[in-house]
Each structure stands twice: as C-alpha cells, then as structure tokens.
XYZ file of C-alpha atoms in Angstrom:
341
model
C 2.250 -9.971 -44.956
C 6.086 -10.240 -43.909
C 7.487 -13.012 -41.643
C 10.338 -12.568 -39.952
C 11.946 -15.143 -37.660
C 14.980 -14.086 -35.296
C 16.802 -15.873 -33.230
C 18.037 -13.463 -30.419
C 20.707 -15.817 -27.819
C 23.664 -14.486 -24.768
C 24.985 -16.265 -21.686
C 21.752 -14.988 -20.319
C 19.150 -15.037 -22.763
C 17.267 -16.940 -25.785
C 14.099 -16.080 -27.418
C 13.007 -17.428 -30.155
C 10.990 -14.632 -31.278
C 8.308 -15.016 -34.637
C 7.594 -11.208 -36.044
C 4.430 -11.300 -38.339
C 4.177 -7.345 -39.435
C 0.268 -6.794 -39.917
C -0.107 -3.008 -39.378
C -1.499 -3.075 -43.120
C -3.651 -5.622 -42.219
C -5.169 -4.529 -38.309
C -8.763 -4.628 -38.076
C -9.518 -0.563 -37.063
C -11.605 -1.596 -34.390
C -10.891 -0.312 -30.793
C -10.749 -2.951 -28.406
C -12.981 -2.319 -25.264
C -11.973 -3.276 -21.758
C -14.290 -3.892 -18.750
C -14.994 -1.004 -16.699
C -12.510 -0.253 -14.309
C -9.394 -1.141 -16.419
C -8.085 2.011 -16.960
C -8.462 5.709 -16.136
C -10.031 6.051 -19.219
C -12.971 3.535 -18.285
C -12.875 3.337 -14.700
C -15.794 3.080 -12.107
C -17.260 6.086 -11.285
C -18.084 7.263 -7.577
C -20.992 10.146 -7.767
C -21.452 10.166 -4.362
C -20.234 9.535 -0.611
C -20.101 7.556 1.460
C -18.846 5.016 -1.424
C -18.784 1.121 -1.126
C -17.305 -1.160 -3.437
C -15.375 -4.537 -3.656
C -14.406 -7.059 -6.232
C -11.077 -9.259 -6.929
C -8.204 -7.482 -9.172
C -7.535 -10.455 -11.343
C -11.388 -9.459 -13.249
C -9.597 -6.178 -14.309
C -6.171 -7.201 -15.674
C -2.897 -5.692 -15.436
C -2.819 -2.314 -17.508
C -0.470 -0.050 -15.902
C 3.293 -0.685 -14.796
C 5.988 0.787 -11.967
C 6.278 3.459 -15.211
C 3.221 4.653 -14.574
C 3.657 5.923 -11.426
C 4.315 9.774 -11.524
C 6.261 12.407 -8.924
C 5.047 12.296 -5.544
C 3.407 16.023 -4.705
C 3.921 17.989 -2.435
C 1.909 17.537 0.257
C 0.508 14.069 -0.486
C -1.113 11.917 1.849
C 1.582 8.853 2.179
C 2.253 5.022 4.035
C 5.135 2.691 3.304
C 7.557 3.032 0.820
C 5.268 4.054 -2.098
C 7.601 1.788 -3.882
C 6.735 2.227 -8.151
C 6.487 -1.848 -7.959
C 3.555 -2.098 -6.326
C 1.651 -0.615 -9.457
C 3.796 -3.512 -11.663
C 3.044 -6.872 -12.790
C -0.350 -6.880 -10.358
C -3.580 -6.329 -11.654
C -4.941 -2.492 -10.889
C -9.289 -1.200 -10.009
C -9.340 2.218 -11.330
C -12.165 4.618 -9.621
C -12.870 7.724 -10.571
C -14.093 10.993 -8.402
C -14.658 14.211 -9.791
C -14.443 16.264 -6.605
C -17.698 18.648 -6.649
C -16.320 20.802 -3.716
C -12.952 21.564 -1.934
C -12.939 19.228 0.958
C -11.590 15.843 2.400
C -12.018 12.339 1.498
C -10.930 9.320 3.942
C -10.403 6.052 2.103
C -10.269 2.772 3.695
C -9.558 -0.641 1.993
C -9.892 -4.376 3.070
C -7.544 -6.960 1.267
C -7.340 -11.072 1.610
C -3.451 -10.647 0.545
C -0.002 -9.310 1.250
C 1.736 -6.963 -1.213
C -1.210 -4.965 -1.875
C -1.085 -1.173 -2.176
C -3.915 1.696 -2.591
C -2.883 4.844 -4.792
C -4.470 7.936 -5.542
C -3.603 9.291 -8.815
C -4.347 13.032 -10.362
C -4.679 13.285 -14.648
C -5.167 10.519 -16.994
C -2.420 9.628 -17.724
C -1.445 9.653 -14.323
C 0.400 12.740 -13.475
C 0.739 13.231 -9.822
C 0.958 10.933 -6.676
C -1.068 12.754 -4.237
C -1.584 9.660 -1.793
C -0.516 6.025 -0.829
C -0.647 2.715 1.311
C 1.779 0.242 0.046
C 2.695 -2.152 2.429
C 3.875 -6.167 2.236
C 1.651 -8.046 5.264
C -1.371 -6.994 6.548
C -4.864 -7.035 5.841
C -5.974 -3.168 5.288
C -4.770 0.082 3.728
C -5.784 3.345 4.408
C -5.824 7.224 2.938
C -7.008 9.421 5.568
C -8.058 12.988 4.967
C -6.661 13.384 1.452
C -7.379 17.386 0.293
C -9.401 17.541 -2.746
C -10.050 20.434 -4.977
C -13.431 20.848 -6.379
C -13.424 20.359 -10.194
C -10.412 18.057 -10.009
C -10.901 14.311 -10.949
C -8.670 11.743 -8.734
C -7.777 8.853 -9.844
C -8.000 5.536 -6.910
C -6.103 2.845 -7.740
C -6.100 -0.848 -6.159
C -2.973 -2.999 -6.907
C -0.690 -5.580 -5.860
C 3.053 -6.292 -6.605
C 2.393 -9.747 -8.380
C -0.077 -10.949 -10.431
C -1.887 -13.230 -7.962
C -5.411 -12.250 -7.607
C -6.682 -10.058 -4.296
C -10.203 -9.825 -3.080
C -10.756 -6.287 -1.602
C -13.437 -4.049 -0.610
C -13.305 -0.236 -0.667
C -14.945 2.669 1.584
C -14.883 5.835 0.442
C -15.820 8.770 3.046
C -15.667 12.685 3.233
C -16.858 15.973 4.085
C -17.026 16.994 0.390
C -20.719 17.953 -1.392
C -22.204 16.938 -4.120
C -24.930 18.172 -5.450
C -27.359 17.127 -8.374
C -26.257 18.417 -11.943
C -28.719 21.167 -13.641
C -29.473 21.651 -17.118
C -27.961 20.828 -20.546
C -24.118 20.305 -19.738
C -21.366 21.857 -22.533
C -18.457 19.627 -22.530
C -16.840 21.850 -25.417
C -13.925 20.716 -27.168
C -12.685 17.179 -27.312
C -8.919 17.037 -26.233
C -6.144 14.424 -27.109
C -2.588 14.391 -24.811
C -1.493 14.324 -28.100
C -2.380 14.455 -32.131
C -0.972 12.751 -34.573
C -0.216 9.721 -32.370
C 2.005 6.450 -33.020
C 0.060 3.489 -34.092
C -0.897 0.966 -30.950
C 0.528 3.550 -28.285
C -1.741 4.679 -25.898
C -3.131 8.416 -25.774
C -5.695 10.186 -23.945
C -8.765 12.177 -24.761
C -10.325 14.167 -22.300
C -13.173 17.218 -22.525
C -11.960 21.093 -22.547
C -15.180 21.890 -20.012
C -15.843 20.021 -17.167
C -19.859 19.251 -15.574
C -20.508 19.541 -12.301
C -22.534 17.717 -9.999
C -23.624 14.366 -9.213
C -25.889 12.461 -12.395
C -23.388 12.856 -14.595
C -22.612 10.344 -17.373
C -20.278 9.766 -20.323
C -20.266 7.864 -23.259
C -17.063 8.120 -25.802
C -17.748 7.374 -29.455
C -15.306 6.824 -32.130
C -16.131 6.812 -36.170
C -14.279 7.134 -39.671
C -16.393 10.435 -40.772
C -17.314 13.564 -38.936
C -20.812 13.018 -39.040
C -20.810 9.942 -36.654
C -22.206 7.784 -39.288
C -19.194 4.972 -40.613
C -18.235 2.456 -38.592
C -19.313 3.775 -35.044
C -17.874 2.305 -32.108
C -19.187 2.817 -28.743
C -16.242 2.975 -26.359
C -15.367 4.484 -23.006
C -17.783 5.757 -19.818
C -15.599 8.130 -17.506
C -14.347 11.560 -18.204
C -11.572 10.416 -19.611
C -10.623 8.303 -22.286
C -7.361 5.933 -23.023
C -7.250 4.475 -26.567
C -4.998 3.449 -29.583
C -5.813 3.415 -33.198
C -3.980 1.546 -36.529
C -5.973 4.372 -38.254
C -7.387 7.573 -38.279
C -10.909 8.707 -36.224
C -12.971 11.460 -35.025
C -13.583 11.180 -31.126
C -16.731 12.690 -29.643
C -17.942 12.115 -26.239
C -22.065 12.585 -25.152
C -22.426 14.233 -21.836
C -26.073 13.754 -19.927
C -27.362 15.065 -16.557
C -29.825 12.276 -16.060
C -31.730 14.927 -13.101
C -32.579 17.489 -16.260
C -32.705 14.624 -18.728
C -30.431 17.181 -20.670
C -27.403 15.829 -22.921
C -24.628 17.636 -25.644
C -22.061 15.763 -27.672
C -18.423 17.448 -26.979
C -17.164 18.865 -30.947
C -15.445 15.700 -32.711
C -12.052 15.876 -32.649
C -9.914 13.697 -35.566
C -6.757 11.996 -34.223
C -4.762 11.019 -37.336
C -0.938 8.882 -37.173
C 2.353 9.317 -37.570
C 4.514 7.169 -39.666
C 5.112 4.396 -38.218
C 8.817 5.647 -39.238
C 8.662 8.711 -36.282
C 7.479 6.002 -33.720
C 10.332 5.127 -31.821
C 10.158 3.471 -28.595
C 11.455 6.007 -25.370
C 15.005 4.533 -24.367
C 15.978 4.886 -20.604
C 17.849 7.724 -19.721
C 21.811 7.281 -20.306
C 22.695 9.589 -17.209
C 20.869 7.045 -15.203
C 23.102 3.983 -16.522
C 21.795 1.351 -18.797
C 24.124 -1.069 -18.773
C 21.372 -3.790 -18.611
C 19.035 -1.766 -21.308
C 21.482 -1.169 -24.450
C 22.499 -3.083 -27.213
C 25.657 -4.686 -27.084
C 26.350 -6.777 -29.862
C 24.736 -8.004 -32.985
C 25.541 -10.906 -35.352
C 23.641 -11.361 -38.806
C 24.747 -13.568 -41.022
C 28.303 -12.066 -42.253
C 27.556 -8.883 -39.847
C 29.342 -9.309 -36.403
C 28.824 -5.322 -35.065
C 30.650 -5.490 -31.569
C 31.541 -2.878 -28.904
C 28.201 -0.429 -28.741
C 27.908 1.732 -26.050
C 24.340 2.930 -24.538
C 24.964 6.161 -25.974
C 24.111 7.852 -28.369
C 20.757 6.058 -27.412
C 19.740 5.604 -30.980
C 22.906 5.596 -33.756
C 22.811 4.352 -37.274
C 25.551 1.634 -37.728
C 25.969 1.065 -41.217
C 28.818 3.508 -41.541
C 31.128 1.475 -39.620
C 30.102 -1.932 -41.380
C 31.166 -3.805 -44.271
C 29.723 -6.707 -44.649
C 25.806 -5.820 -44.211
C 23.604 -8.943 -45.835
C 20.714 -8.821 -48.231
C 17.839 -9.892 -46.552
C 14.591 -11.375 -48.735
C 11.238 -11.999 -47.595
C 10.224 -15.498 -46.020
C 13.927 -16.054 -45.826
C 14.853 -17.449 -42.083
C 18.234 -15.675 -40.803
C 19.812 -16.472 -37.740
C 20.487 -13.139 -35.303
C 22.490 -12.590 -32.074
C 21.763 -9.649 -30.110
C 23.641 -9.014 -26.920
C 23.026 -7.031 -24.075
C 24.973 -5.134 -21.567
C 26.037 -6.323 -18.119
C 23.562 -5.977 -15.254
C-alpha cells in the first residue's frame, strides 16, 4: 500500500487531502444498496392505481444535476426543470414497465419546499420525458404522461438539498396490465459498456423484455461461469447499476410467479480496463472552464505556471526542468491552482 499526502492551497481553497491507493487491495465484493436507490434497484410498480410514501433521506443521494438527460420532445413539464433539483438531495427511484400504450397521471404529496418529481426513460437515465420542480408548495404533479408499452420509466423523487422530505406518491392510468404467462426468456445479459473502469458505474440490462404483471428479478454476480465462486446476490429491477475492482459474470433470474415459471438470462463477463485508460470526463472547453482547469502547480523545485483549460488533458514534462524524485511514504508539499470563477 502507497500513501500519499498532498497539500493542495489558493486564495480560495485548502484541502488537506490523505490518498491511500488500495485498488490492489479492494475487497471484490459489490456493495448493495436498499431498494429504491438507484434505477438499477428501484421499487417496482406492477400495477395501478399505485400508492407509496416514505422520507428521501432512507435512500441517500445517488444521482447528481449530471444525471439529468435532454428534455424530449413532447414531455410532460412544470417549473423550470432546473438539473439542481436532482443534486445534492436524496432521490426514490420507481420503476414501471409500461404493459400497454396508454397514460399515467402521477400525483405527489411533500412536507418541504425545493422538492421536484422526474420521470426518467433508460438506466442510465437517458431522456426527460416529464417534470414538477418547484421551490414552495406542498404537491407536484405529472398529468397524463404517454407511455409506450414495453418501455420502462424511470420516477424519480428529489429535492435540491440534502434535508430530508416526507412524501407520498399516487400513481394512476388508463394503461393494462395483465398477468405474465409461462416460462419468460430474458436472453442475453447486456452491459452499457464492457471492459469498464474500476469503481465507475455501468449498467446491465436484459436483451428480451417480459411482459405482464408478476414479474420479478434477481441479479447475481460470481467469479466463474458456472455461478458457483463467490456468488453475490445483488439487484431486483430490470435493470442493474454496479461497479467492480475485478472481473465477473452477471446473470439475472427472471420468474412469472402466476406460472411459477423462471430462466436465468446467459452470463455475461464484464472484465476492466487499466486503470491507466480510466480518465475522468473533463467539462467541455467550448463551454468555458475557467473555474474547472488547472492553473498552476508547485512541487517541491517544480513551479509549472500559466496552463490553459485546453488541451483538456496535456503532458507537461516537456516544458519542465526541474521535475523531483518522489519516494514512497515520503510527505511532499503541493500547490495546485485553479482558474478564476
């Protein structure tokens, strides 16, 4: 294990930030979060109408204004659908798997001010399809969103801060459901993407999708094809958003509990990157950055001055002399400025 102690310092900012690097070391475990998290674990609504309530703080705070996707066409939409209202609050993620082309009406109840009520298509989100965001008030609303049968939307409660809101939530609509039949083939098991970076987020979803209320899901990760190493039972909706520190097959075992009937989807393995092709995404230069960029940095003899925001990511050594030997356990002091903003 490597320590690394920096000392990052401007007009406007000191950390004092301890590094301990233990991607060697992480346990492979997958770390499970109560139902209703994430899109990939959230509560699932199998039939209408739909009642519900809770307070946000039991779920935590797992998605951020960069998580909100494009606004479609057509979307259902009231207030400013400002991204902020999905940021530092805590979020309820539902789940409905429309099982006919129809409408939905959804009405919420809220003991605070800043709260908002989203409706999200794809996991990740993808698509804004409806709203409420508002700062006073005591209600929120979604009336007679379209939804396409087969599709699975994505209701989100938030709130712009992280103080805690009690809520309850009515769900409504002309749409049918109907009880599931036979043994269900969930096919292939999909990731967003394969190899992944270690600790980033990815989704896994299923290539077929089974219709009808009485459906269930339970995600399953191991270290060998065969389901039998180090099984860990992880994720109940459709979808599924993990991270690994090393490789695993993903399976997921669909049941219709009216035919008793169940099929495991075919594993998939998800294997890493380097860690060295695992960059973090840098805003967008064309959008400015002035507060985002690197300025300056100081390292012991190294005093690197002047850097711009673009090229976004530039190796530096070229233009320096005086670059220091560092040694393990050794503490260095580091300045790192930022731009203005």
């Amino acid at each position: 294990m490597e320590k690394f102690f920096l000392k990052f310092k401007n007009l406007k900012l000191l950390i004092a930030l301890s590094l301990i690097v233990t991607l060697s070391s992480l346990n492979n475990k997958l770390i499970a979060q109560i139902t209703g998290s994430t899109c990939g674990d959230p509560i699932t609504i199998t039939n209408l109408p739909f009642n519900d309530g809770g307070n946000t703080q039991d779920y935590g705070n797992n998605y951020t204004l960069n998580d909100v996707p494009p606004v479609a066409p057509g979307a259902v939409t009231d207030g400013t659908g400002s991204n902020d209202y999905l940021g530092s609050g805590n979020d309820v993620v539902y789940e409905l798997i429309a099982p006919s082309t129809g409408t939905i009406s959804i009405n919420m109840t809220n003991d605070d001010s800043w709260a908002s009520l989203w409706v999200f298509t794809g996991c990740p989100f993808s698509s804004t399809v409806g709203y409420h965001t508002a700062y006073s008030g005591t209600s929120r609303s979604i009336n007679n969103l379209p939804v396409s049968a087969g599709t699975a939307y994505y209701i989100v409660v938030s709130n712009w801060d992280a103080g805690p809101i009690n809520y309850t939530i009515n769900i409504t609509g002309d749409i049918s459901f109907f009880d599931c039949e036979g043994t269900p083939d969930p096919g292939n098991t999909i990731a967003s993407a394969n190899p992944v970076c270690p600790t980033i987020n990815f989704s896994l979803s299923l290539e077929n999708t089974t219709s009808g209320a009485g459906v269930t899901y339970q995600w399953e990760s191991a270290d060998d094809i065969g389901f039998t190493e180090n099984v860990e039972i992880l994720g109940t909706g459709s979808n599924l958003t993990t991270s690994l520190v090393a490789e695993k097959y993903f399976r997921c075992l669909v049941t219709c509990t009216f035919s008793s009937e169940s099929e495991y989807s075919t594993p998939l393995l998800v294997s890493l990157h380097p860690v060295s092709m695992c960059y973090c995404t840098p805003p967008n230069p064309s959008s400015g950055c002035s507060n985002d960029h690197v300025a300056s940095v100081s390292l012991d003899l190294l005093n690197d001055v002047g850097q711009t925001c673009t090229p976004v990511y530039e190796d530096r050594s070229p233009v320096q002399n005086a670059i220091p030997n560092l040694y393990p356990s050794q503490v260095i002091e580091m300045s790192v400025g930022v731009g203005n903003g």
